[in-house]
Short mmCIF file of C-alpha atoms and ligand atoms in Angstrom, two decimals:
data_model
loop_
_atom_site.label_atom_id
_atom_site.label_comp_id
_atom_site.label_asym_id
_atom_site.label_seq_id
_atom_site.Cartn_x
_atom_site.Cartn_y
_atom_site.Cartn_z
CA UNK A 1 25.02 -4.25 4.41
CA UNK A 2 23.72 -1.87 0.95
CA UNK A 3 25.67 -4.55 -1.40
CA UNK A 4 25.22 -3.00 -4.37
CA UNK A 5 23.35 -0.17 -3.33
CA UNK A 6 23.87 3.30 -2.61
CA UNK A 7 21.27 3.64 -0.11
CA UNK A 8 18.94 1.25 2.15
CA UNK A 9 16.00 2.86 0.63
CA UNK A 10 17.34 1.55 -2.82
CA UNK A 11 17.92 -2.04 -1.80
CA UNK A 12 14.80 -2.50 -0.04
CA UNK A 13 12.89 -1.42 -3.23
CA UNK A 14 15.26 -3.57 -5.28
CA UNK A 15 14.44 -6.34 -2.72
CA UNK A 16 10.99 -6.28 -3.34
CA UNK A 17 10.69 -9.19 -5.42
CA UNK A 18 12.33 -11.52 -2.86
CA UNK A 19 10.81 -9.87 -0.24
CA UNK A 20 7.02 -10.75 -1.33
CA UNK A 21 7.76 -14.31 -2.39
CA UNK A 22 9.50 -14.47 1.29
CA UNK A 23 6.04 -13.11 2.38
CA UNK A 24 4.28 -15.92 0.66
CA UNK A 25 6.26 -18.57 1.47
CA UNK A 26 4.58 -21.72 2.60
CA UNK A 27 1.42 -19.59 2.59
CA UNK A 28 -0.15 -20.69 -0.31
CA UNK A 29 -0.82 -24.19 -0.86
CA UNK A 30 -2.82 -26.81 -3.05
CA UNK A 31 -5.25 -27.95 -0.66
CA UNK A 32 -8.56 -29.87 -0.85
CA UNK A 33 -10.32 -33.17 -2.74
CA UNK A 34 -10.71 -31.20 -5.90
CA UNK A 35 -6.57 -29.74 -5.52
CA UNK A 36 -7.76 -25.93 -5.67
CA UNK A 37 -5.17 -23.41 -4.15
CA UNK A 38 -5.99 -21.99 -0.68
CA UNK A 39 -4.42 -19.81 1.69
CA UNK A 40 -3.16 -20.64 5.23
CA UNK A 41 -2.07 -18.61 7.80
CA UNK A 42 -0.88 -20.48 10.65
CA UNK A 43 -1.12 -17.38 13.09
CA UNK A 44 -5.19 -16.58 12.26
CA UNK A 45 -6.34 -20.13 11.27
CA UNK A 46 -8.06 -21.03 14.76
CA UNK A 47 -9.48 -17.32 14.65
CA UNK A 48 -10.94 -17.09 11.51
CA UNK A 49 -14.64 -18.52 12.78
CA UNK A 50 -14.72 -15.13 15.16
CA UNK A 51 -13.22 -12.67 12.73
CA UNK A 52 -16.15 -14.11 9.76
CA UNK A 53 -18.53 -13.64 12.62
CA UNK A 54 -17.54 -10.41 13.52
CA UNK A 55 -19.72 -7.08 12.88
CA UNK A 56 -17.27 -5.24 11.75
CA UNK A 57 -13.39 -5.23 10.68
CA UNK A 58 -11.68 -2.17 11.93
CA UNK A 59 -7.72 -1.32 10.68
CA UNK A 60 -5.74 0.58 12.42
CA UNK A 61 -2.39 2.06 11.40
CA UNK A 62 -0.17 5.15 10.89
CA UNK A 63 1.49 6.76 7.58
CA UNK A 64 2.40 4.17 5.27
CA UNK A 65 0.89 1.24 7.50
CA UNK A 66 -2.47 2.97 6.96
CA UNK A 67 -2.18 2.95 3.53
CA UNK A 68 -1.35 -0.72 2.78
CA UNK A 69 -4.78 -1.48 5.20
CA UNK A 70 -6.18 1.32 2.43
CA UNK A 71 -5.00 -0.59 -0.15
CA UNK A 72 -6.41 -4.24 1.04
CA UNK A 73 -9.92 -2.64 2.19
CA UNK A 74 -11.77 -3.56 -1.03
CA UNK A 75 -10.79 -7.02 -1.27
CA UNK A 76 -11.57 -7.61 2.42
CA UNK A 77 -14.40 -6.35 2.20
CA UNK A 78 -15.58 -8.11 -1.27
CA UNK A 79 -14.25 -11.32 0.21
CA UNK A 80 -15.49 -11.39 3.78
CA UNK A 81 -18.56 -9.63 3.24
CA UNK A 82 -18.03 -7.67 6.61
CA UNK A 83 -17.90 -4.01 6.55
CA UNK A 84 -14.01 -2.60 6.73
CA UNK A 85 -13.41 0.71 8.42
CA UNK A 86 -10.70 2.87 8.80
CA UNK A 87 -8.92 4.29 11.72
CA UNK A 88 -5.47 6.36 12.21
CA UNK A 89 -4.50 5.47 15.65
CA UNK A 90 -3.89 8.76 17.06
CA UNK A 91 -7.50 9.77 15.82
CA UNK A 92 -8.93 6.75 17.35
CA UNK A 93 -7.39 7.11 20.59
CA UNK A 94 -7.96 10.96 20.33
CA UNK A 95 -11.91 10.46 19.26
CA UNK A 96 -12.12 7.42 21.96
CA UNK A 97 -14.30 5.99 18.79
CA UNK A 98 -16.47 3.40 19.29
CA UNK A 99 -14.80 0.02 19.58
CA UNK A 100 -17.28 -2.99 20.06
CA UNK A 101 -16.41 -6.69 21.45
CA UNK A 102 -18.63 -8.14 18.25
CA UNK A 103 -15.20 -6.46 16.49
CA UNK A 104 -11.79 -7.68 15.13
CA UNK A 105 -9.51 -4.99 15.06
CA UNK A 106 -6.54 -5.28 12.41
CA UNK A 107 -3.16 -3.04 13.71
CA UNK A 108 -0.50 -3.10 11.16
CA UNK A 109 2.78 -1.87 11.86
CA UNK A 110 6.04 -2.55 10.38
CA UNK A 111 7.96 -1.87 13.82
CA UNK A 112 5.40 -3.12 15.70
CA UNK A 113 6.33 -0.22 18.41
CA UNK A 114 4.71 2.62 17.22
CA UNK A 115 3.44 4.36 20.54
CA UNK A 116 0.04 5.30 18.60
CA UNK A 117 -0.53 2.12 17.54
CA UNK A 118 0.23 0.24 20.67
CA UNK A 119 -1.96 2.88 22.69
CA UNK A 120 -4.89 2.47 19.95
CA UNK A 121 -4.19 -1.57 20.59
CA UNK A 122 -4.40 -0.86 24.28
CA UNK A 123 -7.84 0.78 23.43
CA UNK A 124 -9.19 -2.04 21.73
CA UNK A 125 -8.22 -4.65 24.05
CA UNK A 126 -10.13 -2.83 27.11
CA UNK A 127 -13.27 -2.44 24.91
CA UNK A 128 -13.02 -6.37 23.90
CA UNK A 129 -12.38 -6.54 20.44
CA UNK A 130 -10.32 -9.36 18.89
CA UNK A 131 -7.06 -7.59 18.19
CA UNK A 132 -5.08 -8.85 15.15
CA UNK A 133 -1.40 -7.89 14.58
CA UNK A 134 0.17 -7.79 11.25
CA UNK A 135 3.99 -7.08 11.47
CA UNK A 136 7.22 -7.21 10.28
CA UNK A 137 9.15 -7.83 13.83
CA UNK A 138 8.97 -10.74 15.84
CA UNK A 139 8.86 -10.34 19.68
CA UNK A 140 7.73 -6.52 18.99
CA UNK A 141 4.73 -5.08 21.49
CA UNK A 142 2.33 -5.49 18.56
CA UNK A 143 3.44 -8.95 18.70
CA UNK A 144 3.33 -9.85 22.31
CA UNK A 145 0.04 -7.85 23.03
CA UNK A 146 -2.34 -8.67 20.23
CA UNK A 147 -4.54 -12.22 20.10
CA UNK A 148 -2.98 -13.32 16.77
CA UNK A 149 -1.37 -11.94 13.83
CA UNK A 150 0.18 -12.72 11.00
CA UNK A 151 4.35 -11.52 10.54
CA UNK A 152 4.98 -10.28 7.19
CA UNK A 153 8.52 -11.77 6.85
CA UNK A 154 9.85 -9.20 4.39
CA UNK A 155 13.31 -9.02 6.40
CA UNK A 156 14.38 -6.24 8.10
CA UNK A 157 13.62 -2.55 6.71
CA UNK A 158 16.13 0.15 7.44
CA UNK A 159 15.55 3.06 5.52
CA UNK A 160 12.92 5.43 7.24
CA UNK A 161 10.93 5.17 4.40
CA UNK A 162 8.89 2.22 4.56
CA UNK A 163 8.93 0.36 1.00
CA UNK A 164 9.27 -3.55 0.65
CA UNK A 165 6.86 -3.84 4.29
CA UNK A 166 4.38 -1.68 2.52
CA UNK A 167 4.43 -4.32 -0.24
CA UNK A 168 4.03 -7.21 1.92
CA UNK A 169 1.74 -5.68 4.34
CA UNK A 170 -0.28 -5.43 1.19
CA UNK A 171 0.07 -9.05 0.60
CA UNK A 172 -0.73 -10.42 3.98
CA UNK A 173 -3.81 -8.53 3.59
CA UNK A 174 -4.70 -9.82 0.45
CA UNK A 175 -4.04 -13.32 2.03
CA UNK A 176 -6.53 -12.39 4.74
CA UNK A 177 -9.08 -12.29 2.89
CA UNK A 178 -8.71 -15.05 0.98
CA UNK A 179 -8.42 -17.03 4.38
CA UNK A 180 -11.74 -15.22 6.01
CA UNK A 181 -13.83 -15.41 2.65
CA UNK A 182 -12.04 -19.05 1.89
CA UNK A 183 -15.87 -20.66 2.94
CA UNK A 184 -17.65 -19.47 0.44
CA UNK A 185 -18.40 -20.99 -2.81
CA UNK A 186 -19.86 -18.01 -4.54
CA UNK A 187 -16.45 -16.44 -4.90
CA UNK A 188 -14.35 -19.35 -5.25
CA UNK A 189 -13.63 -18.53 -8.99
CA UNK A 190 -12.00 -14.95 -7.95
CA UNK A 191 -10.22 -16.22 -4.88
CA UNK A 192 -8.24 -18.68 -7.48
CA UNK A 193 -7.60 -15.85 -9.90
CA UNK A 194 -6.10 -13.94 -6.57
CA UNK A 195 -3.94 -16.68 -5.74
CA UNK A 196 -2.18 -17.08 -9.40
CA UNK A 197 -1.91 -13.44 -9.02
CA UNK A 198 -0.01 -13.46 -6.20
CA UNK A 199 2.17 -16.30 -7.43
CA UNK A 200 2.97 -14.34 -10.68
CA UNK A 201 3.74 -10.92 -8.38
CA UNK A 202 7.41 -11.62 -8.06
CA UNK A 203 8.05 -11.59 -11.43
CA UNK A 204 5.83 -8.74 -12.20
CA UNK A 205 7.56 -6.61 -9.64
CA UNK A 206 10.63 -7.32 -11.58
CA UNK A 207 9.64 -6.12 -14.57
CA UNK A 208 8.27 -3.05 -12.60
CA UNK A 209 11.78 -2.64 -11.24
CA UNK A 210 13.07 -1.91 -14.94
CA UNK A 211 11.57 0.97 -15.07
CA UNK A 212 14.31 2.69 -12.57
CA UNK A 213 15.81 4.62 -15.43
CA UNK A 214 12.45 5.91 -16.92
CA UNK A 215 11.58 7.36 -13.54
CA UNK A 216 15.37 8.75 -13.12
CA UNK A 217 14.58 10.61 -16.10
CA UNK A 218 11.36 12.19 -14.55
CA UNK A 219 12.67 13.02 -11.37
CA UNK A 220 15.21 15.19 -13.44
CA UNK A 221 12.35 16.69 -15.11
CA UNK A 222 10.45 17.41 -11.59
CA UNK A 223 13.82 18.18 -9.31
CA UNK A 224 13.20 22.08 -9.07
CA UNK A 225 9.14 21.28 -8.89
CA UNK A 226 7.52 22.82 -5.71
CA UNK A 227 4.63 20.06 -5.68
CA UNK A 228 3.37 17.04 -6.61
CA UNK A 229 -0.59 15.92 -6.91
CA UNK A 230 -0.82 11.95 -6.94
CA UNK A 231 -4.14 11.29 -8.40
CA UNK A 232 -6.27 7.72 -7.48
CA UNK A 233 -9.46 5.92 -6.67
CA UNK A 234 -10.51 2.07 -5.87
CA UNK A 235 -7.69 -0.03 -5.35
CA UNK A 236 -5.18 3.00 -6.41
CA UNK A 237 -5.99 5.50 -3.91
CA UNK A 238 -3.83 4.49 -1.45
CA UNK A 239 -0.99 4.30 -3.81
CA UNK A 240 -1.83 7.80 -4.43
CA UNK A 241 -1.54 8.59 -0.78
CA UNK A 242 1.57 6.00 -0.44
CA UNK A 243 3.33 7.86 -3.28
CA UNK A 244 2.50 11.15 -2.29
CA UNK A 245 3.71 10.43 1.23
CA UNK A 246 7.33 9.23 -0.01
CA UNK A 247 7.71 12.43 -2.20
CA UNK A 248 7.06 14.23 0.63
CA UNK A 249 8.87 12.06 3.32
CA UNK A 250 12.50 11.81 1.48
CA UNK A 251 12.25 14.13 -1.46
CA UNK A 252 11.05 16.92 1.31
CA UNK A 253 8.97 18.19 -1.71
CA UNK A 254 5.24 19.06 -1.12
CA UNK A 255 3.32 16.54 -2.03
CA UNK A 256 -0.49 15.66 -1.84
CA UNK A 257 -2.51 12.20 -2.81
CA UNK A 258 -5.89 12.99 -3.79
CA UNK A 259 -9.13 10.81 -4.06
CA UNK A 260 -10.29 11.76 -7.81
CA UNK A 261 -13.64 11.27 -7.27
CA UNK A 262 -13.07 14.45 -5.09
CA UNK A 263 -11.37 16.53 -8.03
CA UNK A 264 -14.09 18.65 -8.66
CA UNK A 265 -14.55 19.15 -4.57
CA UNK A 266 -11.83 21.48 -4.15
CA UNK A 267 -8.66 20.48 -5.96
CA UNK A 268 -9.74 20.81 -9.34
CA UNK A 269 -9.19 25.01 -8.93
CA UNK A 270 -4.98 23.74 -8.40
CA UNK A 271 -4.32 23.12 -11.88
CA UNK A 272 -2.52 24.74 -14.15
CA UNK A 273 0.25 24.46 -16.95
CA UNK A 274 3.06 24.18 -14.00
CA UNK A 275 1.77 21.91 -11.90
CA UNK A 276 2.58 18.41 -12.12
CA UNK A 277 -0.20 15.88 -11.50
CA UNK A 278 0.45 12.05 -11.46
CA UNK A 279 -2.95 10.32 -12.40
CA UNK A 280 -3.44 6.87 -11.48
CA UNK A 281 -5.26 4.97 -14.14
CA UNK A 282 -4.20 1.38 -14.51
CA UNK A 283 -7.01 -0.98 -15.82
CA UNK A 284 -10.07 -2.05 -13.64
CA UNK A 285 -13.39 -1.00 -12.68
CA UNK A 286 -12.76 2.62 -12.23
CA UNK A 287 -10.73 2.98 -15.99
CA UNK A 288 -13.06 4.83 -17.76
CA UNK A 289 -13.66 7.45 -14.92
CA UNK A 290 -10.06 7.99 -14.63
CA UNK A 291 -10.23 8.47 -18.72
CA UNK A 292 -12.54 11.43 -17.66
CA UNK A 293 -10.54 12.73 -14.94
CA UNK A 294 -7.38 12.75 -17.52
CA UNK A 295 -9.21 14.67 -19.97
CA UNK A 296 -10.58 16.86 -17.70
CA UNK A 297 -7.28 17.75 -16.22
CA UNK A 298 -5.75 17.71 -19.99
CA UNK A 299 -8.52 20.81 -20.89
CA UNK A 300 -7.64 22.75 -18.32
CA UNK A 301 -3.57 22.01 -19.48
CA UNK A 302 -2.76 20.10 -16.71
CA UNK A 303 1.16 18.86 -16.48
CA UNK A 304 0.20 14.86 -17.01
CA UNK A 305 1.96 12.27 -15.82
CA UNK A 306 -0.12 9.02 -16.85
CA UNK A 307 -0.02 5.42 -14.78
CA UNK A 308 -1.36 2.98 -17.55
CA UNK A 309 -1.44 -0.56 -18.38
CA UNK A 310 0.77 -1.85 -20.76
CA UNK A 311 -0.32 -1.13 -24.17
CA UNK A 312 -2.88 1.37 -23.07
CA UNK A 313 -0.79 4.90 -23.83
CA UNK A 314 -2.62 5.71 -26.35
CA UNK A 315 -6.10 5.24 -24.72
CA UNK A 316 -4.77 7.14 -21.75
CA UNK A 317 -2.60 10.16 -23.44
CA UNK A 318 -4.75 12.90 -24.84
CA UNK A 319 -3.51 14.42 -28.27
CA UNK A 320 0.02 12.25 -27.28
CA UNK A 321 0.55 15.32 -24.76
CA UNK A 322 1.25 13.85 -21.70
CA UNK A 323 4.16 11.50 -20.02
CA UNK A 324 3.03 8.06 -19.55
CA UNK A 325 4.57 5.29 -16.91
CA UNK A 326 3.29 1.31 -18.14
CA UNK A 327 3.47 -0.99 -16.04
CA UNK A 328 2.01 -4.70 -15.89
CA UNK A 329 -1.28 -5.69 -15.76
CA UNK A 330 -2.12 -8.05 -12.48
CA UNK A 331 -5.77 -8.74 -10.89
CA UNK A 332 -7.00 -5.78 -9.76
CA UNK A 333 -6.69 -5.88 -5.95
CA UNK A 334 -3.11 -6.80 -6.27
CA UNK A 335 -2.12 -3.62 -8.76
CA UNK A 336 -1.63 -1.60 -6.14
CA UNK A 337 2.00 -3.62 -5.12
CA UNK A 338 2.86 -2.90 -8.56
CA UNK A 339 1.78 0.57 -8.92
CA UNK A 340 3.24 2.38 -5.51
CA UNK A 341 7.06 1.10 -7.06
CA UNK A 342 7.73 3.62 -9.30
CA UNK A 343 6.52 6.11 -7.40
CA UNK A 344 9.07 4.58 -5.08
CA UNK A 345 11.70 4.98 -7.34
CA UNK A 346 10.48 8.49 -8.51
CA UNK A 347 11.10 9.42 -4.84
CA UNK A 348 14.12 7.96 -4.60
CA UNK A 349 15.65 9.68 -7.45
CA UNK A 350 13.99 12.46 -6.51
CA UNK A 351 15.94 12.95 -3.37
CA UNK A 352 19.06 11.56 -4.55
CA UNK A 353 18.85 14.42 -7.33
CA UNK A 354 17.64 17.25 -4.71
CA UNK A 355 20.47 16.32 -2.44
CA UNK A 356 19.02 15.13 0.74
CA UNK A 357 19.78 12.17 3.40
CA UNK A 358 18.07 9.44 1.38
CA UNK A 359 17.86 7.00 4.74
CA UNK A 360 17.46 9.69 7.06
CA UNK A 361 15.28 12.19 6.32
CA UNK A 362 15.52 15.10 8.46
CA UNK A 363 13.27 15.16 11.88
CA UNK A 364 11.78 12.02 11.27
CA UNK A 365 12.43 8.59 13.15
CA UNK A 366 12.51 5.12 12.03
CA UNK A 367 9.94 4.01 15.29
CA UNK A 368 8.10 6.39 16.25
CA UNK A 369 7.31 5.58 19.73
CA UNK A 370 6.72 8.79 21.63
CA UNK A 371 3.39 10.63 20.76
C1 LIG B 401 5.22 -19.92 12.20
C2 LIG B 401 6.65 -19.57 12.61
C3 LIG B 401 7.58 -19.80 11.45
C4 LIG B 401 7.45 -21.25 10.95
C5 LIG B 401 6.00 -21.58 10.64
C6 LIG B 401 5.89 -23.08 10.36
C7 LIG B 401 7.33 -17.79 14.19
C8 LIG B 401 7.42 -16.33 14.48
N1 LIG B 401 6.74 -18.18 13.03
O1 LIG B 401 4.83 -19.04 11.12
O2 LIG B 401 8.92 -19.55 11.84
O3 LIG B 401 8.22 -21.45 9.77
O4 LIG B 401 5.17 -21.28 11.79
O5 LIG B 401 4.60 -23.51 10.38
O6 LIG B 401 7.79 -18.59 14.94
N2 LIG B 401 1.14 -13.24 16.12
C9 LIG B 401 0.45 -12.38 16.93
N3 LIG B 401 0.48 -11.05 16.61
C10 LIG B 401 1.13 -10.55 15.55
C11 LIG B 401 1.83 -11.44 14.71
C12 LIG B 401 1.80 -12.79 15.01
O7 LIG B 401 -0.16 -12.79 17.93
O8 LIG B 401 1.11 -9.34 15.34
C13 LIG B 401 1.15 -14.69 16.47
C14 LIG B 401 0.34 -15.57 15.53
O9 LIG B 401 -1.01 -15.64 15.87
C15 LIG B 401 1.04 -16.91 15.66
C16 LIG B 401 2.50 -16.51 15.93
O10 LIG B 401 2.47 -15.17 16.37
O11 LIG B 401 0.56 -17.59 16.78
C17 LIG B 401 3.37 -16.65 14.70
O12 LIG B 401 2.83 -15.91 13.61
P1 LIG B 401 3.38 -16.13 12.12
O13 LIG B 401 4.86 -16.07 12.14
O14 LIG B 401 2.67 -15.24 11.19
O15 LIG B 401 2.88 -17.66 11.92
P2 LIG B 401 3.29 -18.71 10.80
O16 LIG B 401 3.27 -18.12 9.45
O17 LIG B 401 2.46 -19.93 11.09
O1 LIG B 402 6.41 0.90 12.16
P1 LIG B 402 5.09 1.40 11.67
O2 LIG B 402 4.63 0.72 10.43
O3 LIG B 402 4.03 1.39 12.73
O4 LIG B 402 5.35 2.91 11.30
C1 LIG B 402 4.29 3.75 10.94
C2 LIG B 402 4.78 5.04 10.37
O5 LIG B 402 5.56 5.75 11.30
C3 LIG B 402 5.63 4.81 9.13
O6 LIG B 402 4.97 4.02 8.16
C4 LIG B 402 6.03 6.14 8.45
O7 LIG B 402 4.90 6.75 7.90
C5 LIG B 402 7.12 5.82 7.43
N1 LIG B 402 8.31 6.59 7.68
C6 LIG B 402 6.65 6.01 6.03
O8 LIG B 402 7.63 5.74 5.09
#
């Protein structure tokens, strides 16, 4: 049932703020003698002893599951102190990479039947890692097969393009590693900050949400565009691959999300006055190299489309040239919730405008479970 809505993919970016505080609920509680704010996650808590031990995290996922693990890397890694690394299941299972019993490995799948996924899973589980599930379906595979997991409870997702379970798969993340890094004292400051963060998301999301219009009006501007560069780093480059990947995905317009620490490697030759770029530069540790990377795009007259923190267009738009999206400032490893939803709704429109199935894009599957 779309309600209101046009289109699945609509609601279930409309959803999001329910969705996330769904995601949360019962999750976060005031804990402790001294009443600070902890995490707990009933389906990792007797695990978490082996997973702080372990050598090495390793997530594994596919298209937009990937990027949400992309997205939570830093923060797992900054709170857990183990080294995070990377793995699209086909690659794994086509490498036959090393997997190590000292390691957890994280699979995170919306469906939980992706047939990568579940083979990469069956991988892991022969080489004895501890296999984590995070996913959105009860009673799925990835459910049954892995140790523990966490569900994401965002409800059920029925467009093909994955939107409010990228959010939450985000969040769960984020909750991880609160709950692995949740012994040690030296952080304890930044794991509270995280957890008022995530308790002031919905709300945030909301006002993200009002921004539908705004990116209407772009995606006129763009609907006869033959590309789109999504430019990130830190937290933001997996929106950048996120958004680039819905662009392509439903708008069936080419698309690319690029690391900007690599502009200069290759992509940098690209630009020109027709091609738009969407650069990624929301406030946190990386701000003042995106500031670079937006005036070095601006002199050689790049088509800008600025990402900024409220209140910082004019620190981000060079001689006033170029289009700016605010949106609301949150701690840094939760911006990236935030950030991917316009570029939800610029897809969106995007396809709406261009005249394709929003829900079903053409040749593409909900599940993917053959290979
Ligand atoms: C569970 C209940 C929830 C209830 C809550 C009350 C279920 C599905 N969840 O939620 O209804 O309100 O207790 O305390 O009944 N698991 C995996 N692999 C995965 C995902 C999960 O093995 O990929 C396992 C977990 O380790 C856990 C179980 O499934 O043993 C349920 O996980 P989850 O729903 O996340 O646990 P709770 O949030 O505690
Ligand atoms: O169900 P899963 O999360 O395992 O699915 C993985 C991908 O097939 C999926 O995210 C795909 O990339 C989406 N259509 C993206 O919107």
């Amino acid at each position: 049932n779309k309600g209101k809505y046009k289109h699945y993919m609509q609601k279930e970016i409309h959803e999001q703020p329910e969705s996330l505080t769904t995601t949360m609920r019962g999750r976060l509680i005031r804990g402790g003698a001294c009443k600070s704010k902890t995490v707990l996650l009933g389906g990792l808590k007797d695990h978490l002893k082996t997973i702080r031990r372990s050598r090495r995290i390793v997530f594994v996922g596919c298209g937009t599951s990937y990027n949400a693990a992309l997205a939570s890397r830093p923060i797992v890694e900054e709170l857990s102190g183990v080294p995070v690394t990377m793995e699209v299941a086909s690659d794994l299972v086509d490498r036959q990479g090393p997997i190590y019993r000292e390691d957890t490995a994280v699979f995170v799948s919306q469906s939980g039947e992706t047939a990568d996924t579940l083979q990469a899973l069956d991988y892991a589980l022969e080489n004895g890692a501890l296999c984590v599930g995070i996913t959105n379906t009860v009673g799925s595979a990835l459910a049954r097969k892995t140790h523990c997991g966490v569900h994401i409870n965002a409800g059920c997702e029925i467009g093909v393009a994955s939107t409010k379970a990228y959010t939450s798969q985000i969040v769960v993340m984020a909750m991880l590693a609160l709950a692995v890094g949740g012994d040690m004292i030296s952080n304890e400051a930044r794991r509270e900050a995280i957890i008022d963060g995530l308790l002031d998301l919905p709300s945030k999301v909301k006002e993200v949400l009002k921004l539908d219009e705004e990116m209407k009006d772009l995606a006129e501007l763009l609907i006869n565009e033959q590309s789109l560069l999504v430019f990130g780093r830190g937290y933001n480059y997996a929106t950048a691959l996120e958004g680039a990947l819905k662009v392509k995905e439903v708008a069936l317009m080419h698309s690319e999300g690029i690391l900007a620490g690599e502009m200069k490697h290759g992509p940098l030759a690209l630009v020109d006055h027709n091609l738009p770029i969407v650069v990624i530069a929301t406030r946190d540790a990386c701000f003042s190299k995106q500031q670079s990377v937006i005036q070095q795009l601006h002199a050689r007259k790049g088509r800008l489309i600025v990402m900024c923190t409220k209140g910082d267009s004019a620190s981000v738009s060079v001689g006033g040239s170029c289009r700016v999206i605010e949106v609301p400032h949150v701690e840094d490893c939760l911006q990236p919730v935030l950030n991917v939803i316009p570029l939800q709704l610029l897809a969106y429109h995007l396809t709406v405008l261009r005249g394709h199935n929003v829900d079903q894009p053409r040749n593409l599957a909900k599940s993917v479970t053959t290979q």
